[in-house]
């Protein structure tokens, strides 16, 4: 048990690369908050940025009223990044006593693919220079172990859920309603696997 | 009734449904697209929805429906209103029968647009009211209200959303279905509906008189224009999503929230100002309210400190008004070096059929005027094969003008235009090329859908808004009937054929049309042909990387090429450009 967040997690930024499934993941988070009785807002970006660009979505909850759909700089309790370098790009949104939860998956940009510039090394070190806690998850490997690469996002949502004061059963119910019937079982296992990883540090 | 999480567009669709709207027409455009998609998905009973070829047609359809005595709505993005401005500026004279609502979804910050024009200006220009919701609940409620107001004042009514309203999910308590529907049926009234000059002259005074009545209405509409007194030393006039930012950034400030952007209640503002020591107006983009407030002699601070461009955020407002320190003000955290993270621009998808055309255009180094769509990304390196982009349908006219400007000795200008933009407003320009002796090579990138906004149908896609099969418009027949004799069809995956046909079109003395015909790779997954791999024969020359395919990468700085099997769709373009025969197909076409 290495750390615990000092306050209830209210403001979550989820970032990654267009096409990674950020809209579905944040839909699940927002729906869990709604069903747990909170006011919720969730912002997202559609359109051209979805074609492989850098994308972000903010989910906010409050017992009474959420105003801005956007989280202020250094306002996020948790940053969930579906891709390693994107965690670095959006690190400044996290509060000093917040958490950065990122997938170690590396997706190169086109300039990197063609050898014009290198993928940044030392991402973990650079993130850890900042004040927020940092938790890296190899979600793709965990998904592979579960036999379905497509549940990597669910692993990350599972890890996030460990830091939120809402029972796992509600996360499972909301997720089950959102994925195809045949994929419910593997998604529930991915959710549990993610929670387990996070529980090791929580 | 249970509470639901809806984005602003879904809430507008729901509001139209609850208001009993029966005809909705729109043209897809971020951030407006999901309004019609929601109507189709929810299959609201008795509601007809269509994708029109452009926004002008969409509004004209909605006007016709209104005149037939049903509630009608037209939906579009902000720049779409430019296209629809012609019927807009005259339907304001004609008025309505069934409530007529026009949704404009603006895009401050240009997340997915070519400009960030502030469409509140259209309300003043057309002299019609504009509602401006600040969350999805208001989007539902105000859309319903807009229909009633439209009928009560015999006027079209705008509902303005912005990206942060359209694409934010917020909690909505579903409203009750309206019962105040108009009576169906067309009533002949030529003096009001046939805008020949003699009739229109009588209608203009009616527009001015209506605006006076609407101004009187908003002055009393305290539920729409809401005063929230808190600390009276600081007061903010605001509206739309900026209201949410103000409440977040300055929770103690008094607020006058404008729910109707035009006309504004100047007397309500004056009495609010009288109570406040320091008064600000916080509005995204133009000083639209600020100018009217100042013109009324009310002292207010606005664009001196609030940015005129881009989106607002709580951080910007806090910094401008509360003047808090840099820590609060959103300076990028320097301890992680986030400022030095390499950019990640969007790119054409692996297997995108547009890639073949842009690869060849880059190779031939022609001047290319572009258009609006996914293929705008053809400007990005390494393809870099686009030289102008203005608006929907502009490519062909630009190419024509450039050709006339550069003179007879210059190579033929090239226009690239998607299937949907061609039908939106490219056809008339092609008629111009044929009519006025142009030599332009027009390449229609026909991927069988309006892809960038999410594969909506269009008259050439073979399916309509409800995904029902319909006949496909034939581009080659259209081109020929517009007067283009040199018309070709080519598979953009076949690079040699693409090059041959473009070279031939350039040699042809008259104008040419090339239809690059292949469905969007995301639409037609059946076309995926397994994936390719790079063999040991790779000489690391890097020529395949010039395709800019996200599935292709180089191992190390100068190493051989490799293919990401998870991304590769097996289109085979890299195999065609490889000079060492080092690309092999793996897996069969499924």
Short mmCIF file of C-alpha atoms in Angstrom, two decimals, chain A residues 34-143:
data_model
loop_
_atom_site.label_atom_id
_atom_site.label_comp_id
_atom_site.label_asym_id
_atom_site.label_seq_id
_atom_site.Cartn_x
_atom_site.Cartn_y
_atom_site.Cartn_z
CA UNK A 34 -24.77 9.19 -13.10
CA UNK A 35 -26.09 5.91 -11.73
CA UNK A 36 -24.28 6.50 -8.46
CA UNK A 37 -26.35 9.67 -8.12
CA UNK A 38 -23.93 12.41 -9.13
CA UNK A 39 -24.27 15.36 -11.45
CA UNK A 40 -21.99 14.57 -14.40
CA UNK A 41 -20.47 16.29 -17.41
CA UNK A 42 -18.34 14.69 -20.06
CA UNK A 43 -16.66 16.56 -22.92
CA UNK A 44 -15.29 14.92 -26.03
CA UNK A 45 -13.84 15.77 -29.42
CA UNK A 46 -15.27 14.48 -32.68
CA UNK A 47 -14.37 14.99 -36.30
CA UNK A 48 -11.01 15.28 -37.90
CA UNK A 49 -8.90 14.73 -34.77
CA UNK A 50 -10.26 11.20 -34.64
CA UNK A 51 -8.09 10.28 -37.61
CA UNK A 52 -5.10 9.29 -35.50
CA UNK A 53 -4.62 12.64 -33.78
CA UNK A 54 -4.13 13.37 -30.09
CA UNK A 55 -7.52 13.40 -28.33
CA UNK A 56 -8.80 14.10 -24.83
CA UNK A 57 -12.08 13.73 -22.99
CA UNK A 58 -12.94 15.11 -19.57
CA UNK A 59 -15.36 13.47 -17.12
CA UNK A 60 -16.45 15.42 -14.04
CA UNK A 61 -18.80 14.55 -11.19
CA UNK A 62 -20.09 16.48 -8.21
CA UNK A 63 -22.70 15.61 -5.55
CA UNK A 64 -24.60 18.81 -6.42
CA UNK A 65 -23.59 20.53 -9.63
CA UNK A 66 -20.83 20.40 -12.22
CA UNK A 67 -20.37 23.65 -14.10
CA UNK A 68 -17.54 23.65 -16.62
CA UNK A 69 -17.31 20.61 -18.89
CA UNK A 70 -13.58 21.31 -19.07
CA UNK A 71 -11.17 20.58 -16.23
CA UNK A 72 -8.84 23.43 -15.35
CA UNK A 73 -5.08 23.09 -15.61
CA UNK A 74 -3.84 21.21 -12.54
CA UNK A 75 -7.45 20.42 -11.75
CA UNK A 76 -7.72 16.73 -12.64
CA UNK A 77 -7.66 14.18 -9.84
CA UNK A 78 -6.70 11.45 -12.29
CA UNK A 79 -5.24 11.50 -15.80
CA UNK A 80 -5.83 8.22 -17.62
CA UNK A 81 -3.73 7.94 -20.74
CA UNK A 82 -4.28 5.15 -23.25
CA UNK A 83 -0.84 5.82 -24.73
CA UNK A 84 2.49 6.58 -23.08
CA UNK A 85 3.57 9.80 -24.79
CA UNK A 86 0.08 11.29 -24.52
CA UNK A 87 0.41 11.02 -20.72
CA UNK A 88 3.36 13.37 -20.95
CA UNK A 89 1.51 15.78 -23.23
CA UNK A 90 -1.40 16.20 -20.83
CA UNK A 91 0.47 15.81 -17.52
CA UNK A 92 -0.09 19.48 -16.68
CA UNK A 93 -3.81 18.94 -16.21
CA UNK A 94 -3.25 16.81 -13.10
CA UNK A 95 -3.41 18.31 -9.61
CA UNK A 96 -0.21 18.14 -7.59
CA UNK A 97 -1.75 15.51 -5.32
CA UNK A 98 -3.43 13.67 -8.21
CA UNK A 99 -2.63 10.49 -10.11
CA UNK A 100 -1.35 9.75 -13.60
CA UNK A 101 -2.47 6.31 -14.74
CA UNK A 102 -1.01 5.41 -18.12
CA UNK A 103 -0.85 2.56 -20.57
CA UNK A 104 2.75 1.71 -21.56
CA UNK A 105 1.61 1.21 -25.18
CA UNK A 106 3.65 3.34 -27.59
CA UNK A 107 2.00 4.57 -30.76
CA UNK A 108 4.53 6.40 -32.94
CA UNK A 109 3.56 9.59 -34.81
CA UNK A 110 4.05 9.68 -38.58
CA UNK A 111 7.30 11.62 -38.14
CA UNK A 112 8.51 8.88 -35.82
CA UNK A 113 7.41 6.06 -38.14
CA UNK A 114 9.50 7.50 -40.93
CA UNK A 115 12.57 7.83 -38.73
CA UNK A 116 12.57 11.65 -38.72
CA UNK A 117 12.29 11.89 -34.95
CA UNK A 118 12.59 9.36 -32.13
CA UNK A 119 9.81 8.30 -29.79
CA UNK A 120 10.61 10.02 -26.48
CA UNK A 121 12.48 7.82 -24.08
CA UNK A 122 12.33 8.17 -20.29
CA UNK A 123 8.58 8.92 -20.26
CA UNK A 124 8.18 7.22 -16.90
CA UNK A 125 11.12 9.13 -15.40
CA UNK A 126 9.83 12.44 -16.73
CA UNK A 127 6.35 11.83 -15.39
CA UNK A 128 7.77 10.90 -12.01
CA UNK A 129 9.69 14.18 -11.80
CA UNK A 130 6.32 15.88 -11.30
CA UNK A 131 4.32 15.94 -8.09
CA UNK A 132 1.43 13.61 -9.05
CA UNK A 133 1.70 9.89 -8.36
CA UNK A 134 2.37 7.77 -11.43
CA UNK A 135 1.05 4.30 -12.15
CA UNK A 136 1.96 2.55 -15.41
CA UNK A 137 -0.03 -0.41 -16.69
CA UNK A 138 0.84 -2.72 -19.58
CA UNK A 139 -2.82 -3.00 -20.52
CA UNK A 140 -2.12 -4.65 -23.84
CA UNK A 141 -0.24 -7.53 -22.20
CA UNK A 142 -2.99 -7.99 -19.63
CA UNK A 143 -5.55 -7.99 -22.42
#
